Amino acid sequence: MNRPYVFCHMETSLDGKITGPFMNIGTGDDGWFYEEAFSKHGHYRMQGWLSGRKTTEENFTDHRKPRLDPTASVPAGDYIADDTADKYYISIDTHGVLGWERPTIDYGETHAAVIEILTERTGAAYKAFLRSIGISYLVAGEKELDAPLALSKLKDLFGMETIMLGGGGILNWSFIKQGLCDELSLMLAPAADGSPDTPAVFQAVPGLSDTQPVSFTLTSVEERKSTVWLRYRINS
Ligand SMILES: NC(=O)c1ccc[n+]([C@@H]2O[C@H](COP(=O)([O-])OP(=O)(O)OC[C@H]3O[C@@H](n4cnc5c(N)ncnc54)[C@H](OP(=O)(O)O)[C@@H]3O)[C@@H](O)[C@H]2O)c1
């Protein structure tokens, strides 16, 4: 398949959670999670990272809604506002609900141009909204997301060779179940909270994925200040 290399890089509690009260006591990693994927000195060299709609709402668009012009029309197909950025933040948003205010995001010291992944059923009004802000979008799939097509477009149109699958759990599992993730990189923080309500590193959702198990082969283990970095190959 013509697609970038995909690694899933996540920070979790000892009980496998990716957000929640455990974060209030600090993960204790001193920026190790960021360093390995985002810094020049880290292990990975990626051109973009991919997030689910919920992760983007929580971390970047703050649950804002877009201002739409219902009379707007746009040409069919993809829209590329900027294919020269050093890094890209890619969000799945098949329903077109993310209320962006600018075409870039900042995460730590990383500055990235936003790319939205839509489907044919995403409305013209939302596409026009993205164009008005200067946000690129790729159309992948008719009614449902065609994830292999999205990845091949990221490679062909933006030259991406390596992409980080950056959560949340719903996105991660849907890509792993489709055989679209090559490697899992877990930073296991020395903290837990037992919360029954917070998302886990993987979550099946009817229509997107199932609960048939997947096996992993451990390829590397490192430890720093009680945080453990586990890397696995994902068995097909
Ligand atoms: N600790 C970490 O390293 C880390 C990293 C990232 C995120 N997080 C946290 O994770 C939490 C969110 O995780 P989550 O699992 O609840 O949600 P998520 O994966 O961020 O978003 C799920 C949504 O994304 C869309 N989506 C994902 N995969 C799709 C697919 N294959 N096809 C079509 N649509 C797809 C769907 O949106 P629609 O419902 O619009 O269809 C789905 O409901 C946040 O609290 C965030 O802060 C933690």
Coordinates of C-alpha atoms and ligand atoms in Angstrom, one line a residue:
M1 CA 0.0 0.0 0.0
N2 CA 1.3 3.5 -0.9
R3 CA 1.2 5.1 2.5
P4 CA 3.6 6.7 5.1
Y5 CA 5.1 4.7 7.9
V6 CA 2.7 5.1 10.9
F7 CA 3.7 4.9 14.5
C8 CA 1.3 5.4 17.4
H9 CA 2.9 7.4 20.2
M10 CA 0.9 7.8 23.5
E11 CA 1.5 8.6 27.1
T12 CA -0.6 6.5 29.5
S13 CA -1.2 5.9 33.2
L14 CA -0.5 2.5 34.7
D15 CA -4.2 1.7 34.1
G16 CA -3.9 2.5 30.4
K17 CA -5.7 5.8 30.5
I18 CA -4.8 8.7 28.2
T19 CA -6.3 11.6 30.2
G20 CA -7.8 12.1 33.7
P21 CA -6.9 12.9 37.3
F22 CA -3.6 11.1 37.0
M23 CA -2.3 14.0 34.9
N24 CA -2.8 16.4 37.8
I25 CA 0.0 14.8 39.8
G26 CA 2.3 15.1 36.8
T27 CA 3.5 12.3 34.5
G28 CA 7.0 12.8 35.8
D29 CA 8.6 12.3 32.4
D30 CA 10.3 15.7 32.2
G31 CA 9.2 16.1 28.6
W32 CA 10.5 12.7 27.4
F33 CA 7.2 12.0 25.5
Y34 CA 7.5 15.2 23.6
E35 CA 11.3 14.8 23.0
E36 CA 11.1 11.4 21.3
A37 CA 8.5 12.4 18.7
F38 CA 8.7 16.2 18.3
S39 CA 12.3 17.4 19.1
K40 CA 15.2 17.4 16.7
H41 CA 17.1 15.0 19.1
G42 CA 14.3 12.5 19.5
H43 CA 14.0 9.0 18.0
Y44 CA 11.2 9.7 15.5
R45 CA 11.3 11.9 12.4
M46 CA 7.7 12.6 11.4
Q47 CA 6.2 15.2 9.1
G48 CA 2.7 15.2 10.6
W49 CA 0.6 13.8 13.5
L50 CA -2.9 12.6 13.2
S51 CA -5.6 13.1 15.8
G52 CA -9.3 12.2 16.3
R53 CA -12.0 14.8 16.4
K54 CA -12.4 14.7 20.2
T55 CA -8.7 15.2 20.8
T56 CA -8.7 18.3 18.5
E57 CA -11.7 19.7 20.2
E58 CA -10.2 19.2 23.7
N59 CA -6.7 20.5 22.9
F60 CA -6.9 23.0 20.0
T61 CA -10.4 24.2 19.1
D62 CA -11.8 24.3 22.6
H63 CA -15.2 22.9 21.5
R64 CA -15.9 26.0 19.4
K65 CA -18.4 25.6 16.5
P66 CA -17.6 26.9 13.0
R67 CA -19.4 29.9 11.6
L68 CA -21.0 28.6 8.4
D69 CA -22.6 30.3 5.4
P70 CA -25.3 27.8 4.2
T71 CA -25.3 29.3 0.7
A72 CA -21.5 28.8 0.1
S73 CA -20.3 26.6 -2.7
V74 CA -16.8 25.2 -3.3
P75 CA -15.1 23.3 -6.2
A76 CA -15.2 19.5 -5.7
G77 CA -12.1 17.7 -4.4
D78 CA -9.2 18.5 -2.1
Y79 CA -8.0 21.9 -1.1
I80 CA -4.3 22.5 -0.4
A81 CA -3.6 25.9 1.2
D82 CA 0.0 25.1 2.2
D83 CA 2.2 22.2 1.2
T84 CA 5.5 23.7 2.4
A85 CA 5.1 23.5 6.2
D86 CA 7.8 21.8 8.3
K87 CA 5.1 19.9 10.2
Y88 CA 1.4 19.2 9.9
Y89 CA -1.4 18.6 12.4
I90 CA -4.0 16.4 10.8
S91 CA -7.4 16.0 12.3
I92 CA -10.2 13.6 11.3
D93 CA -13.4 15.6 11.1
T94 CA -15.8 13.8 8.8
H95 CA -18.9 15.8 10.0
G96 CA -17.2 19.2 9.8
V97 CA -17.6 20.4 13.3
L98 CA -14.3 21.8 14.4
G99 CA -14.3 25.6 14.9
W100 CA -10.8 26.6 13.9
E101 CA -9.8 30.2 14.2
R102 CA -6.4 30.0 12.5
P103 CA -4.6 27.7 10.1
T104 CA -1.8 26.7 12.4
I105 CA -1.4 25.2 15.9
D106 CA 1.4 25.4 18.5
Y107 CA 2.3 22.4 20.6
G108 CA 5.3 22.9 22.9
E109 CA 7.9 24.4 20.5
T110 CA 6.3 22.8 17.5
H111 CA 4.5 25.0 15.0
A112 CA 2.3 23.1 12.5
A113 CA -0.1 23.8 9.7
V114 CA -3.6 22.2 10.1
I115 CA -5.0 19.6 7.6
E116 CA -8.5 18.4 7.9
I117 CA -9.6 15.0 6.7
L118 CA -13.2 15.1 5.4
T119 CA -15.5 12.8 3.4
E120 CA -17.8 13.5 0.4
R121 CA -20.7 14.1 2.7
T122 CA -19.0 16.9 4.6
G123 CA -21.0 20.0 3.6
A124 CA -19.8 22.7 1.2
A125 CA -20.4 25.3 3.9
Y126 CA -17.8 23.7 6.1
K127 CA -15.3 23.4 3.3
A128 CA -15.8 27.1 2.4
F129 CA -15.2 27.9 6.1
L130 CA -11.9 26.0 6.0
R131 CA -10.9 27.8 2.8
S132 CA -11.7 31.2 4.3
I133 CA -9.2 30.5 7.1
G134 CA -6.6 28.9 4.8
I135 CA -6.9 25.3 6.2
S136 CA -6.1 22.5 3.8
Y137 CA -8.5 19.6 3.5
L138 CA -8.5 16.2 2.0
V139 CA -11.6 14.3 1.0
A140 CA -11.2 10.6 1.8
G141 CA -14.3 8.4 1.5
E142 CA -17.9 8.8 0.4
K143 CA -19.9 8.6 3.6
E144 CA -17.4 6.9 5.9
L145 CA -13.7 7.7 6.2
D146 CA -11.5 5.8 3.8
A147 CA -8.4 5.8 6.0
P148 CA -6.0 4.1 3.5
L149 CA -6.9 6.8 0.9
A150 CA -6.3 9.6 3.5
L151 CA -2.9 8.2 4.2
S152 CA -1.9 7.8 0.5
K153 CA -3.1 11.4 -0.1
L154 CA -0.9 12.7 2.8
K155 CA 2.0 10.9 1.2
D156 CA 1.4 12.0 -2.4
L157 CA 0.1 15.5 -1.9
F158 CA 2.2 16.6 1.1
G159 CA 5.2 14.3 0.8
M160 CA 4.8 12.6 4.2
E161 CA 7.0 9.6 4.7
T162 CA 6.3 9.1 8.4
I163 CA 3.2 10.0 10.4
M164 CA 2.5 9.8 14.1
L165 CA -0.9 8.4 15.1
G166 CA -1.5 10.7 18.1
G167 CA -4.8 9.6 19.7
G168 CA -7.2 9.4 21.1
G169 CA -8.1 5.8 21.8
I170 CA -10.9 5.6 19.3
L171 CA -8.7 6.8 16.4
N172 CA -5.8 4.6 17.5
W173 CA -7.8 1.4 17.6
S174 CA -9.6 2.1 14.3
F175 CA -6.3 2.5 12.5
I176 CA -4.7 -0.5 14.2
K177 CA -7.7 -2.7 13.3
Q178 CA -7.4 -1.7 9.7
G179 CA -3.7 -2.6 9.6
L180 CA -2.7 1.0 9.2
C181 CA -0.3 1.3 12.1
D182 CA 3.2 -0.2 12.0
E183 CA 4.5 0.5 15.5
L184 CA 3.2 1.3 19.0
S185 CA 5.3 3.6 21.3
L186 CA 3.9 3.8 24.8
M187 CA 5.3 6.0 27.5
L188 CA 4.0 4.5 30.7
A189 CA 3.8 7.1 33.5
P190 CA 4.2 6.0 37.1
A191 CA 0.7 7.1 38.0
A192 CA -2.9 5.8 38.0
D193 CA -6.3 7.0 39.2
G194 CA -8.7 4.1 38.6
S195 CA -11.3 6.4 37.0
P196 CA -14.1 4.5 35.2
D197 CA -15.0 7.4 33.0
T198 CA -11.8 8.4 31.2
P199 CA -10.7 7.1 27.7
A200 CA -8.1 4.4 27.3
V201 CA -5.3 4.2 24.8
F202 CA -7.5 1.9 22.6
Q203 CA -11.2 2.0 22.4
A204 CA -13.5 0.1 20.0
V205 CA -16.5 1.9 18.7
P206 CA -19.3 0.2 16.7
G207 CA -19.0 1.1 13.0
L208 CA -15.3 2.0 13.4
S209 CA -13.7 -1.0 15.0
D210 CA -14.3 -4.2 16.9
T211 CA -12.9 -6.0 20.0
Q212 CA -11.2 -8.8 18.2
P213 CA -7.7 -8.9 19.9
V214 CA -4.5 -7.8 18.3
S215 CA -1.0 -9.0 19.4
F216 CA 2.2 -7.0 19.7
T217 CA 5.9 -7.9 19.8
L218 CA 8.1 -6.0 22.1
T219 CA 11.1 -4.4 20.3
S220 CA 12.5 -2.1 23.0
V221 CA 12.3 -1.0 26.6
E222 CA 13.8 2.1 28.2
E223 CA 13.3 3.7 31.7
R224 CA 13.8 7.2 32.9
K225 CA 12.7 8.4 36.3
S226 CA 10.2 5.6 36.7
T227 CA 8.5 6.3 33.3
V228 CA 8.9 3.3 31.0
W229 CA 9.1 3.6 27.2
L230 CA 7.8 0.5 25.5
R231 CA 8.0 0.0 21.8
Y232 CA 6.2 -2.8 19.9
R233 CA 5.7 -4.0 16.4
I234 CA 2.1 -4.6 15.7
N235 CA 1.4 -8.2 14.5
S236 CA -0.9 -8.5 11.5
Ligands
LIG1 N1 -2.1 10.8 26.6 C1 -2.0 11.0 25.3 O1 -0.8 10.7 24.8 C2 -3.1 11.5 24.5 C3 -2.9 11.8 23.1 C4 -4.0 12.2 22.4 C5 -5.3 12.4 23.0 N2 -5.4 12.2 24.3 C6 -6.8 12.4 24.9 O2 -7.7 11.5 24.3 C7 -9.0 11.9 24.6 C8 -9.9 11.7 23.3 O3 -9.8 10.4 23.0 P1 -11.1 9.6 22.4 O4 -10.6 8.2 22.1 O5 -12.3 9.8 23.3 O6 -11.4 10.3 21.0 P2 -10.6 10.6 19.6 O7 -10.0 9.4 19.1 O8 -9.7 11.8 19.8 O9 -11.7 11.1 18.6 C9 -12.7 10.2 18.3 C10 -13.5 10.8 17.1 O10 -12.7 11.0 16.0 C11 -13.4 10.5 14.8 N3 -12.7 9.3 14.3 C12 -11.7 8.6 14.9 N4 -11.4 7.6 14.1 C13 -12.2 7.6 13.0 C14 -12.3 6.8 11.9 N5 -11.5 5.7 11.7 N6 -13.3 7.1 11.0 C15 -14.0 8.1 11.2 N7 -14.0 9.0 12.2 C16 -13.0 8.7 13.1 C17 -14.8 10.3 15.2 O11 -15.4 11.6 15.2 P3 -17.0 11.9 15.0 O12 -17.6 11.5 16.3 O13 -17.1 13.3 14.7 O14 -17.4 11.0 13.8 C18 -14.6 9.8 16.6 O15 -15.7 10.0 17.5 C19 -8.9 13.4 24.9 O16 -9.1 13.5 26.3 C20 -7.4 13.7 24.6 O17 -6.9 14.8 25.4 C21 -4.4 11.8 25.1

